[in-house]
XYZ file of C-alpha atoms in Angstrom:
614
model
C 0.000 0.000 0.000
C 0.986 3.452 -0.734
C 3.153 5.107 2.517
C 1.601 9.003 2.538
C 4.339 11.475 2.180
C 5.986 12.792 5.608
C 4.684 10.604 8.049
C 7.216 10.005 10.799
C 5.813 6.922 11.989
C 6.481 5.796 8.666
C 9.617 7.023 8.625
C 12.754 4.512 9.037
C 14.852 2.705 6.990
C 13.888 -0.137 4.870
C 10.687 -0.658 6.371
C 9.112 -3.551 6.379
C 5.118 -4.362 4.789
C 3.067 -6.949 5.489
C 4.187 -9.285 2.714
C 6.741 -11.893 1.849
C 8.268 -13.942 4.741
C 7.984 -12.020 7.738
C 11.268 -11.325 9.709
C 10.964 -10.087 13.342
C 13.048 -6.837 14.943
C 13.069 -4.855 17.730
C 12.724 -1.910 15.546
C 9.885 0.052 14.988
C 7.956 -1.044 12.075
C 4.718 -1.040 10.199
C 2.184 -3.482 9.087
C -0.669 -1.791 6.693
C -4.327 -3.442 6.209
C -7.955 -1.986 5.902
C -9.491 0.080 8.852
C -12.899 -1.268 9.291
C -13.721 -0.067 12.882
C -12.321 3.505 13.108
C -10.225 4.214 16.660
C -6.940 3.855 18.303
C -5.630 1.561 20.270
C -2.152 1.562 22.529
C -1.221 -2.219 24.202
C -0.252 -5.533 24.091
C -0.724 -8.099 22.020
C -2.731 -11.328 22.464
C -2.051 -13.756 19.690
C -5.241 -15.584 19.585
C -4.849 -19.053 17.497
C -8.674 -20.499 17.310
C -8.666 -24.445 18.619
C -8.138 -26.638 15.695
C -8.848 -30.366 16.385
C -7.344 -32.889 13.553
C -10.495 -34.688 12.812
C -9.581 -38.289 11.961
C -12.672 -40.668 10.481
C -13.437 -43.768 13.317
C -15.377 -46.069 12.000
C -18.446 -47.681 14.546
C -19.829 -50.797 14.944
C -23.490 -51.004 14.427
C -24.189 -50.955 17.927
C -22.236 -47.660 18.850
C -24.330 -46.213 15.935
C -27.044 -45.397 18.368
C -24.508 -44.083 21.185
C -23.129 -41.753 18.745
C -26.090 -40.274 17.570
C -26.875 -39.383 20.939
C -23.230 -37.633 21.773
C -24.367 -35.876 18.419
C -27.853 -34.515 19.998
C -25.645 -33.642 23.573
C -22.879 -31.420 21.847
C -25.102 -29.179 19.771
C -27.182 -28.831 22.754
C -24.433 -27.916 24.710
C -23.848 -25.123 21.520
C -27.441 -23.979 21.550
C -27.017 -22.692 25.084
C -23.431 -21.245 24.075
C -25.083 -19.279 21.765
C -28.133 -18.511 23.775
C -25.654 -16.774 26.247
C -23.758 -14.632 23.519
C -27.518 -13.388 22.145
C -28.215 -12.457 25.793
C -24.624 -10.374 26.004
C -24.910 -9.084 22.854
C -28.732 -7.865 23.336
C -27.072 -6.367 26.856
C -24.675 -4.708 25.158
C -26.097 -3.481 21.524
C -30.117 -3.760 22.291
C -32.947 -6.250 21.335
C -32.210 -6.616 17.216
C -28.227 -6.964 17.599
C -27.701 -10.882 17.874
C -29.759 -11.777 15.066
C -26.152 -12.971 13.454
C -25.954 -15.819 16.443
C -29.776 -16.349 15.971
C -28.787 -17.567 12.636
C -26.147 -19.575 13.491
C -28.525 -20.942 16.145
C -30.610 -21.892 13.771
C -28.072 -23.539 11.892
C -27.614 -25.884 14.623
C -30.674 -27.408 14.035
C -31.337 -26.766 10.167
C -32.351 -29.953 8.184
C -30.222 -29.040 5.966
C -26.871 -29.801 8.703
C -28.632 -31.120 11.467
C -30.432 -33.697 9.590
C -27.289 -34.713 7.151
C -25.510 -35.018 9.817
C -27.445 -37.390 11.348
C -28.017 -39.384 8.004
C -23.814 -39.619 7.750
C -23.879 -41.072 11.242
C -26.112 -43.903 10.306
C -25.102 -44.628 6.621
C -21.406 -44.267 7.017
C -21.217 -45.613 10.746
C -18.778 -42.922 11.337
C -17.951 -40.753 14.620
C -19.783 -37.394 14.866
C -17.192 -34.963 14.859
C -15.559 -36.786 11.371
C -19.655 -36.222 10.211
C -19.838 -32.535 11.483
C -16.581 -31.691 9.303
C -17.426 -33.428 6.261
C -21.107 -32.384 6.157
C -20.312 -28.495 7.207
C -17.163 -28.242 4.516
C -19.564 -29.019 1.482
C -21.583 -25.971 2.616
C -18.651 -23.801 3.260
C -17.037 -25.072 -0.188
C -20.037 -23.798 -1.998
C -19.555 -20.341 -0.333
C -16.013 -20.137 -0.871
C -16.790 -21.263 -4.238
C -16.439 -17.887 -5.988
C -12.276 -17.704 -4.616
C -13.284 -14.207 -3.622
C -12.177 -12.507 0.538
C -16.479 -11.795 0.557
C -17.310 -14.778 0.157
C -15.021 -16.293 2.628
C -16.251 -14.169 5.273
C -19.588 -15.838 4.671
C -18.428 -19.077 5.234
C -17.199 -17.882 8.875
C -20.229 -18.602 10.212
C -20.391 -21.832 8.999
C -16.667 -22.444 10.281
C -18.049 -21.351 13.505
C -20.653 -23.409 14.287
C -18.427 -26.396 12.847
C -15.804 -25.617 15.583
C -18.587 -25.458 18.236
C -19.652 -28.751 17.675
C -16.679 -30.183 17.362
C -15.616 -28.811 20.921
C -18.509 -30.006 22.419
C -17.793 -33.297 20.920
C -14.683 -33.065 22.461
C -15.604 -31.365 25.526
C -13.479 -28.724 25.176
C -14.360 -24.940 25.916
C -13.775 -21.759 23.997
C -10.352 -19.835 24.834
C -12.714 -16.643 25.912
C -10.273 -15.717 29.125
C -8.304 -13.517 26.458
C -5.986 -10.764 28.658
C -7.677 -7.661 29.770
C -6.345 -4.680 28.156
C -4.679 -6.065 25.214
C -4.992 -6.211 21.283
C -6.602 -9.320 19.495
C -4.232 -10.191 16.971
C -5.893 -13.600 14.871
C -5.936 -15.102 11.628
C -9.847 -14.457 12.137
C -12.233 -14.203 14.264
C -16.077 -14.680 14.345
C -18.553 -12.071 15.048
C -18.919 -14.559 18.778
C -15.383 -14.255 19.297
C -14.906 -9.908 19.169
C -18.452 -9.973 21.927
C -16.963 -12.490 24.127
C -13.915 -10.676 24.187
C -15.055 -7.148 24.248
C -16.502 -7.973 27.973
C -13.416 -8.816 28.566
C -11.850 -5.258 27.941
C -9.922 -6.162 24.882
C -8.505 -2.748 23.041
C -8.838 -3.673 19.209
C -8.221 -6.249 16.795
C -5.813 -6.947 14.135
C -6.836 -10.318 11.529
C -5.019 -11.614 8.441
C -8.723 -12.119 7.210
C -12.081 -10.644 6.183
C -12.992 -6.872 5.089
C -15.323 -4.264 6.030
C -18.572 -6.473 5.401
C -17.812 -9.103 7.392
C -19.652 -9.896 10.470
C -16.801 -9.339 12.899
C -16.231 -5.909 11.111
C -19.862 -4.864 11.611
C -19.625 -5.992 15.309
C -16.658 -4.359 16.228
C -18.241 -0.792 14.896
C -20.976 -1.813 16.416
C -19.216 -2.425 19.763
C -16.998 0.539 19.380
C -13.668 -2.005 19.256
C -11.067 -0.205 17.169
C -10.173 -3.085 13.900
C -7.956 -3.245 11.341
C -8.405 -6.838 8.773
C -7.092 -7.876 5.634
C -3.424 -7.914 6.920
C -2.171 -11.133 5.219
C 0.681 -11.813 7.633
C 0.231 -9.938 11.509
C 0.138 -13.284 12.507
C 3.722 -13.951 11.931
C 5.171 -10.315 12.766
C 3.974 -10.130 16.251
C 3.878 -12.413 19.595
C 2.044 -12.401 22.632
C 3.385 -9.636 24.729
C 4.749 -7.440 21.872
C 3.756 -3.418 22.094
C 1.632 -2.374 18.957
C -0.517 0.919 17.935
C -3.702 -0.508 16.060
C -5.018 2.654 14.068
C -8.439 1.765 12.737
C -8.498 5.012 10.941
C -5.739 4.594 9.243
C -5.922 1.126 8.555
C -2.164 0.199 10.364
C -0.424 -1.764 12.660
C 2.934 -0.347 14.172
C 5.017 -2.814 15.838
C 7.573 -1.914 18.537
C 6.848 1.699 18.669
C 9.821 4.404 19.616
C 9.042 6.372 22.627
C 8.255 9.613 20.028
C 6.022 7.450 18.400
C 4.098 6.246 21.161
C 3.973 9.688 22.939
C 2.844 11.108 19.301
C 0.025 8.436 18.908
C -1.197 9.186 22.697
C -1.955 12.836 21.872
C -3.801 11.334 18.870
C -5.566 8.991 20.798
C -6.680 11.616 23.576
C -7.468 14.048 20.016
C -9.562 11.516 19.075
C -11.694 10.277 22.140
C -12.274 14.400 22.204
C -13.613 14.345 18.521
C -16.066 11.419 19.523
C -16.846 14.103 22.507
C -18.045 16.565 20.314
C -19.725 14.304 17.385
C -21.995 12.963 19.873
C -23.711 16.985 20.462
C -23.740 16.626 16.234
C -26.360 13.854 15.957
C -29.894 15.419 16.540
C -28.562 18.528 14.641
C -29.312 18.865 10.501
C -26.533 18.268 8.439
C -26.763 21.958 7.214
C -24.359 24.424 5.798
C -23.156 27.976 7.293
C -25.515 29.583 4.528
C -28.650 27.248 5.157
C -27.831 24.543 2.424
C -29.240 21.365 3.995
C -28.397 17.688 3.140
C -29.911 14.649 4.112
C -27.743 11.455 5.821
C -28.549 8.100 5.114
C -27.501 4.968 6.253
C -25.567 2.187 4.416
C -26.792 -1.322 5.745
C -26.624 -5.207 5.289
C -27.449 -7.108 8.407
C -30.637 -5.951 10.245
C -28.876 -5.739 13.577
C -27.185 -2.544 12.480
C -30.737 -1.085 12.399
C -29.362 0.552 16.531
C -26.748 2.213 14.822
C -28.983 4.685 12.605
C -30.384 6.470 15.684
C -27.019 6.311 17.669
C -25.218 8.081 14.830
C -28.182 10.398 13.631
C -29.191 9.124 10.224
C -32.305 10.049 8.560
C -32.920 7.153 6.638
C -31.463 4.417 4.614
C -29.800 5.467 1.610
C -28.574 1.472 0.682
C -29.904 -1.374 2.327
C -27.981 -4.721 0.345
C -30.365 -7.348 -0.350
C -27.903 -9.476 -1.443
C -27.086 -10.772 1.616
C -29.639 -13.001 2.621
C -28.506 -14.779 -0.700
C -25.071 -14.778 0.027
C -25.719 -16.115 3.752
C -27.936 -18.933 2.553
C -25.926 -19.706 -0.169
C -29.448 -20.756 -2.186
C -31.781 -18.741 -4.268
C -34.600 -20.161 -2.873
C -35.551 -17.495 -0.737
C -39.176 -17.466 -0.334
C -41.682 -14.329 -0.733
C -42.664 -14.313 2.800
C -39.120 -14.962 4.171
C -37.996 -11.852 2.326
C -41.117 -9.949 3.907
C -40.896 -10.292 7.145
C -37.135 -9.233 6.923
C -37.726 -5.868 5.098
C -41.105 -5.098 6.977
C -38.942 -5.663 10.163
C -36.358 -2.934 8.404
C -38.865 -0.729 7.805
C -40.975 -0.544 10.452
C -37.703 0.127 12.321
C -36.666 3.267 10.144
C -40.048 4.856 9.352
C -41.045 7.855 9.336
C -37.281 7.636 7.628
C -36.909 6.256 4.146
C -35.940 2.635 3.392
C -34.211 2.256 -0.221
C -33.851 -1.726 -0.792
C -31.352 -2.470 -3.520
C -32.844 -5.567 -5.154
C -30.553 -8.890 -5.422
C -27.133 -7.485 -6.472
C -25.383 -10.193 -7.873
C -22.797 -11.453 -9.614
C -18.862 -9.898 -10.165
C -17.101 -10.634 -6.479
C -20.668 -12.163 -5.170
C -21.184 -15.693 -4.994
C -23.349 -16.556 -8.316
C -24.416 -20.608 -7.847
C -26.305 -20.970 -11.317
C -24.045 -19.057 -12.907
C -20.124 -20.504 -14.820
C -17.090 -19.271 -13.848
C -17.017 -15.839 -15.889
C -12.981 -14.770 -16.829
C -13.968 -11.096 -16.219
C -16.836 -10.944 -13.645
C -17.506 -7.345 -13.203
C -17.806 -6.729 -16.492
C -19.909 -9.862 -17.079
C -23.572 -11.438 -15.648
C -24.356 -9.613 -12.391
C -27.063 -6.988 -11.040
C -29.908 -6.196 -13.043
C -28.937 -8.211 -15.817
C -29.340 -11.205 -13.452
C -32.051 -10.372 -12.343
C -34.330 -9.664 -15.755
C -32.465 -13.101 -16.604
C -33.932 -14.748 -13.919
C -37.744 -13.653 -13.405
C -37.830 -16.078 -10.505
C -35.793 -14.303 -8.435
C -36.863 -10.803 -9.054
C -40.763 -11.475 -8.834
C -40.566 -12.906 -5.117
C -38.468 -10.325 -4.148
C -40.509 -7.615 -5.510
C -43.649 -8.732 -3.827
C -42.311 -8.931 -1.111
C -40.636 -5.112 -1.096
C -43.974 -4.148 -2.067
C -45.434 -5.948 0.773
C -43.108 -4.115 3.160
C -43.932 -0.540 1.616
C -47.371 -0.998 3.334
C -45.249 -0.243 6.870
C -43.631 2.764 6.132
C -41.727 4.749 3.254
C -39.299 2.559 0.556
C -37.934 3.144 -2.811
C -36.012 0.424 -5.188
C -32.539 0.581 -6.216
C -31.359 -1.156 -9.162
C -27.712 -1.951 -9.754
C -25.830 -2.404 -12.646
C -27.797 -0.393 -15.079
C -26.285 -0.107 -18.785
C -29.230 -0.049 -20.564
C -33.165 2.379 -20.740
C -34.493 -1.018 -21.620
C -33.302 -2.638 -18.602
C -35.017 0.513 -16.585
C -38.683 -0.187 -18.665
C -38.564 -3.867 -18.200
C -38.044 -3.866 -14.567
C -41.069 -0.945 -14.260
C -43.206 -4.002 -16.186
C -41.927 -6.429 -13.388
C -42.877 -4.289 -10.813
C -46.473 -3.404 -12.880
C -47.537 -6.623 -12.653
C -46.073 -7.621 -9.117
C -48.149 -4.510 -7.702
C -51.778 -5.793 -9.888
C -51.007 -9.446 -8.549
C -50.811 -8.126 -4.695
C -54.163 -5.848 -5.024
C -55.609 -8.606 -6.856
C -54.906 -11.236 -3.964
C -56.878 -8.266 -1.506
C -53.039 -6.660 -0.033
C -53.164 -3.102 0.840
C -50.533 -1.087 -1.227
C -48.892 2.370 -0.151
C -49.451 3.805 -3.438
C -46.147 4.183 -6.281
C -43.142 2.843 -5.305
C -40.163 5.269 -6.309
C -37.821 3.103 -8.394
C -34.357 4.887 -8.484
C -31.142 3.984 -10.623
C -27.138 3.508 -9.252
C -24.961 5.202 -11.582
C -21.997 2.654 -11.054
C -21.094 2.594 -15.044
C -19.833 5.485 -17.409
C -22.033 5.695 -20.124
C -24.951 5.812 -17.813
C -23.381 9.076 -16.514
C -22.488 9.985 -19.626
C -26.619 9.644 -20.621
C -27.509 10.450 -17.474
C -30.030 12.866 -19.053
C -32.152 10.036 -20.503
C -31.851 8.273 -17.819
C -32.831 10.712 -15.550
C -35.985 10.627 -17.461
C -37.006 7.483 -16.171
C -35.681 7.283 -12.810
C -36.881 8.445 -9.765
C -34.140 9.248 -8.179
C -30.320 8.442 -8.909
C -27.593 7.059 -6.362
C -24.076 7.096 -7.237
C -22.113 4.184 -6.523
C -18.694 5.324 -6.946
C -16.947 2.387 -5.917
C -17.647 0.822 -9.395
C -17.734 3.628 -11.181
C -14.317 4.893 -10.093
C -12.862 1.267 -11.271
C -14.766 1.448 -14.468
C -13.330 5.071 -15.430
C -9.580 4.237 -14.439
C -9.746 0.438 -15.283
C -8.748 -0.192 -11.858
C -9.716 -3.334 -10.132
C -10.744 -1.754 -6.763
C -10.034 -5.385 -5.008
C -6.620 -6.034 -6.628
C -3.743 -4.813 -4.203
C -1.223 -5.212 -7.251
C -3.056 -2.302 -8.625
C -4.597 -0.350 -5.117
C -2.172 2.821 -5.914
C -4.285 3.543 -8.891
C -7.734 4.007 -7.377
C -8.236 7.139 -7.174
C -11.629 7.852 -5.856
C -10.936 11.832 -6.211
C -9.876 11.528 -10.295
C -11.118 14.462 -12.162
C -12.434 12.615 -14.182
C -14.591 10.705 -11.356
C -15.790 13.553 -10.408
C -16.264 14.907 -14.018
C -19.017 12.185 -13.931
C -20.633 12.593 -10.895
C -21.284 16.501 -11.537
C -23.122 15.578 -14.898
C -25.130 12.995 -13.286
C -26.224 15.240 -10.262
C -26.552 18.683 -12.788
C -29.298 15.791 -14.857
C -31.031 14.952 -12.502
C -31.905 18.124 -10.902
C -32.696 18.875 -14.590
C -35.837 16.199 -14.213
C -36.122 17.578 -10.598
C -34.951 13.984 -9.087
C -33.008 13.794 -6.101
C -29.566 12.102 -6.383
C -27.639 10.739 -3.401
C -24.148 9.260 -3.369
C -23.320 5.651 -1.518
C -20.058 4.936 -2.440
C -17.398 4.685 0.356
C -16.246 8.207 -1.417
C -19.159 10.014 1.094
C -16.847 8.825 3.868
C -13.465 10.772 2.750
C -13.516 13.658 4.714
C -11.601 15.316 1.537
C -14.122 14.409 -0.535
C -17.352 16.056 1.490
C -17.016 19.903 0.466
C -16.474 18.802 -2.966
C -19.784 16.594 -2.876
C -21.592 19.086 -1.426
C -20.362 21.967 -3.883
C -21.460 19.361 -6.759
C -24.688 19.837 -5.380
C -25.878 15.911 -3.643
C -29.133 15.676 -2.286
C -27.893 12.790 -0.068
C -25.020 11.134 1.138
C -25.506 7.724 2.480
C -22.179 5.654 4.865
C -21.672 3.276 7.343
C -23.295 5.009 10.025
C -20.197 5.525 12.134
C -19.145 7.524 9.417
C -22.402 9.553 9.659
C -21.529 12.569 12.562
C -18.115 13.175 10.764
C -19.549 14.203 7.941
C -21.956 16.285 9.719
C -18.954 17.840 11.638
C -17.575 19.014 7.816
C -20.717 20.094 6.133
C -21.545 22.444 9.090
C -18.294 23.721 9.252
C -18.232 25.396 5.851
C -20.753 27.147 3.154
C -22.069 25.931 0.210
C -20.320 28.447 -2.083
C -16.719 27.150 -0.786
C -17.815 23.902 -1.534
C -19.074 25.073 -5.250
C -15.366 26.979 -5.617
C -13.754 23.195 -4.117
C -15.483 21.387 -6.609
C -14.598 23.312 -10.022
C -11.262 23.479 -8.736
C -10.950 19.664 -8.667
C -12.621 19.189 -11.764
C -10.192 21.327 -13.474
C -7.209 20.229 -11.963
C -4.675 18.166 -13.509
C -4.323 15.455 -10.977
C -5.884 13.662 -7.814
C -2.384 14.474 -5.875
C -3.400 18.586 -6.625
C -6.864 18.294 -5.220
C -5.612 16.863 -1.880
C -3.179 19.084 -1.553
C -5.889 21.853 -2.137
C -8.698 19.760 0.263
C -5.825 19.333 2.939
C -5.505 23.202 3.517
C -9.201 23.949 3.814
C -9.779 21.016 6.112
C -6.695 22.533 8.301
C -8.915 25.795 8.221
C -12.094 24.860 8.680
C -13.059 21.414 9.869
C -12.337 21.825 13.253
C -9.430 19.011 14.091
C -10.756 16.163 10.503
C -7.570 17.037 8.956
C -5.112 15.589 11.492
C -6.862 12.037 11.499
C -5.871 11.749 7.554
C -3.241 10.069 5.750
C -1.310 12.773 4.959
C -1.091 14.098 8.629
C 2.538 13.268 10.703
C 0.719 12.267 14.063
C 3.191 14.874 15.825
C 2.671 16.228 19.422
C 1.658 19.587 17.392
């Protein structure tokens, strides 16, 4: 990963990244990953290695067949009330809807699906349990893990978890839970379980090899407030138990062995920090609202209902993306009935109303697990979103209903990803058409026209965003994809990370034309790219003129902080600046002085910032 330009910490000769053989010094070094729970942590390290039991196959005779079955039965009843206690912590500690991640898992337990095939192996092969357990729970997580990509691999964690749980209790052995007080978690991975055990037992942070900023552990250390950095490849084998580390969640770094100036620089930033938090919390019932009375609405990024706490914690109005997709991508099937998907999004709903609730429909397809689908060579550019979906009739149609279903409880609109194409816009409309005459016909009570809304996520789209505009309802900006679309960069391929450049001219170029077109058709267009959580990036956004901004919602009151602390005319100077300018590196330079100026402490949390005493 790129190492910003004067950082001391950084600083020192030869350092060493996470990659390659690791070699081990008493020098100060640093480790780099992806900061998916934002904070900073000072401490020692706990080197947590999960149990792993080598699972040999024993076969029975037909009389311990019975016996067996029975041990079976007695360890996942032993897990069920494991996993009955972390649902009661985690409701403690995050409110009633926060466990429903274990609640799955607990379901798992007993789910025909394992629970029965489990059974079946027992009897047919006349094998011992735990061999059964491992054989019948890797054929699920294969299928998951299928697609070769980090997403799906964090899907299959729950699986691996409830594997290992069984197998314990097969074993009678117990979870390693009495982690050190005070200290940082540094694992291969961990399970969503794992970060709430340990969080009651004061842990600091966490630093994994594994996972990214969707997995479940990542959404329950925000969640829990545990500072996290993942995707490290090799902490594992840089640091032992008892070794001094800085985790920076911000940043997205590890820094092993600190120097005194170091560690006396990061413990101003830390105290900086907790201060900011301070001061963000007085932000949230306040309007995210310009110096000259230009207001814009903050909406919430989501995936798992039990982030539904966070929107009121962190002040968001709404939600601006709620991902579908993963109650595919969890089940691993597409046969997801109409009335599963209902109660899920009327739950959602009723939860966020009188706020809005904008369900993407099934977004599938490029890094996301396709089970129908070949092997594609290019996968982004191939069979995924809407093109799936209009493919595939039978997945859109329950879907729809059951959206529609769900707008009966409070406000939604429907995003559709992947656009190229008008056509694609029109045939969906007839989808939802006949969807909405099927329901009244059947006697359900509809809350009139649902607002369907397009993501601008490909270039010509923008670049017709006009016509499009024309039959949208509203537009959202996804400028994750588009960004890798306009600078052919793979936004997932480290080989190539130093390219991305969510702040390119040209990027930006795009967004203004799709925001200027819509207002044109008098649509509102929001952005929900991870772009709405650079704090460089916010001035120009709201100069460009976005009705909505939609994050994480941790994200949420440091965005407020920005767009409060400036007027809408700097941000309409910001933004033809960066459109005119002839590279990415000139903007930030630009954005980095007016943050220093005028949004009150952002600045000296960013890259670019030496974390000095100063």
């Amino acid at each position: 990963m790129h190492r910003p330009e004067g950082d001391t910490v950084s600083e020192m000769a030869a350092p060493r990244r996470n990659e390659g053989v690791a070699q081990r010094s008493d020098e100060e070094y640093v480790l780099e990953g992806i900061g998916v729970s934002p904070g900073i942590a000072i401490g020692p390290v706990y080197l947590y290695a999960r149990d792993a039991y080598e699972v040999e196959k024993r076969r029975l005779a037909e009389e311990e067949v019975a016996e067996e079955l029975e041990r079976f039965e007695r360890a996942v009843a032993r897990a069920e009330r494991d996993l009955n206690k972390i649902i009661l912590v985690t409701r403690e500690k995050l409110g009633e809807h926060s466990a429903d991640i274990f609640e799955a898992q607990l379901l798992m337990l007993r789910d025909e699906a394992l629970y029965g095939a489990v059974r079946r192996f027992i009897e047919e092969k006349r094998c011992n349990a735990d061999y059964a357990v491992k054989v019948v729970i890797d054929k699920y997580r294969r299928q998951l893990e299928a697609g070769g990509t980090e997403y799906l691999r964090e899907r299959a964690n729950d699986l691996l978890d409830v594997q290992e749980r069984i197998i314990r209790h097969l074993r009678r052995g117990k979870l390693l839970s009495a982690i050190d007080p005070a200290s940082i978690v540094v694992a291969e991975n961990l399970t969503a379980a794992d970060v709430v055990l340990f969080s009651r037992r004061g842990i600091l942070g966490c630093a994994l090899d594994y996972g990214g900023p969707t997995s479940h552990v990542s959404i329950m250390a925000r969640a829990l407030g545990v500072p996290a950095v993942v995707s490290m490849h090799s902490v594992t084998e840089h640091v032992r138990t008892g070794d001094l580390i800085i985790l920076d969640g911000i940043r997205g770094r590890v820094i092993v062995n600190p120097s005194g100036e170091t560690l006396e620089a990061y413990r101003t930033r830390q105290e900086r920090y907790q201060r900011l938090l301070q001061e963000d919390k007085q932000l949230v019932p306040l309007p995210a609202e310009t110096l000259d009375g230009h207001r814009v609405a903050l909406l919430a990024n989501l995936e798992f209902y039990e982030e539904l706490p966070l929107l009121q914690e962190y002040g968001a109005e709404g939600i601006g993306l709620f991902r579908t997709e993963i109650l595919f991508l969890v089940r691993g099937s597409v046969e997801i009935s109409e009335d599963t998907q209902y109660e899920v999004y009327r739950k959602v709903v009723e939860a966020v109303r009188p706020g809005v609730t904008t369900f993407r429909v099934f977004d599938l397809g490029g890094d996301k697990l396709l089970p129908m689908a070949h092997r594609e060579h290019n996968p982004f550019l191939g069979w995924r979103g809407i093109r799936v979906l209009l493919d595939r009739p039978e997945l859109l149609r329950p879907q729809v209903r059951a959206i529609l279903r769900a707008g009966a409880h409070g406000p939604v609109r429907i995003l559709l990803p992947m656009v190229t194409a008008l056509s694609e816009v029109r045939r969906f409309r007839a989808h939802l058409r006949e969807a909405a005459d099927s329901l009244r016909a059947e006697g359900h009570d509809l809350d009139g026209e649902v607002p369907v809304g397009i993501m601008i996520e490909v270039p010509s789209v923008a670049m017709q965003a006009d016509l499009f505009a024309a039959e949208a309802d509203f537009f959202s900006i996804g400028t994750n994809d588009l960004t890798q679309y306009v600078l052919a960069v793979d936004r997932g391929n480290d080989l190539v990370a130093g390219l991305y450049a969510d702040l390119h001219p040209a990027v930006l170029m795009l967004v203004d034309r799709a925001v200027k077109a819509g207002h044109r058709q008098g649509i509102p267009v929001s952005l929900c790219g991870e772009l709405a959580t650079n704090p460089r990036a916010i001035p120009i956004l709201v100069g460009l003129g976005l009705d909505e901004l939609s994050a994480s919602p941790v994200y949420l009151p440091g965005i407020k902080r920005i767009i409060r602390a400036m007027k809408r005319s700097e941000g309409v100077a910001l933004a033809r600046m960066a459109m005119n300018a002839a590279s990415e590196e000139a903007i930030r330079e630009n954005l980095d002085h007016w943050l220093d100026e005028h949004a009150c402490g952002t600045a000296y949390f960013l890259d670019r910032a030496a974390p000095s005493g100063s």
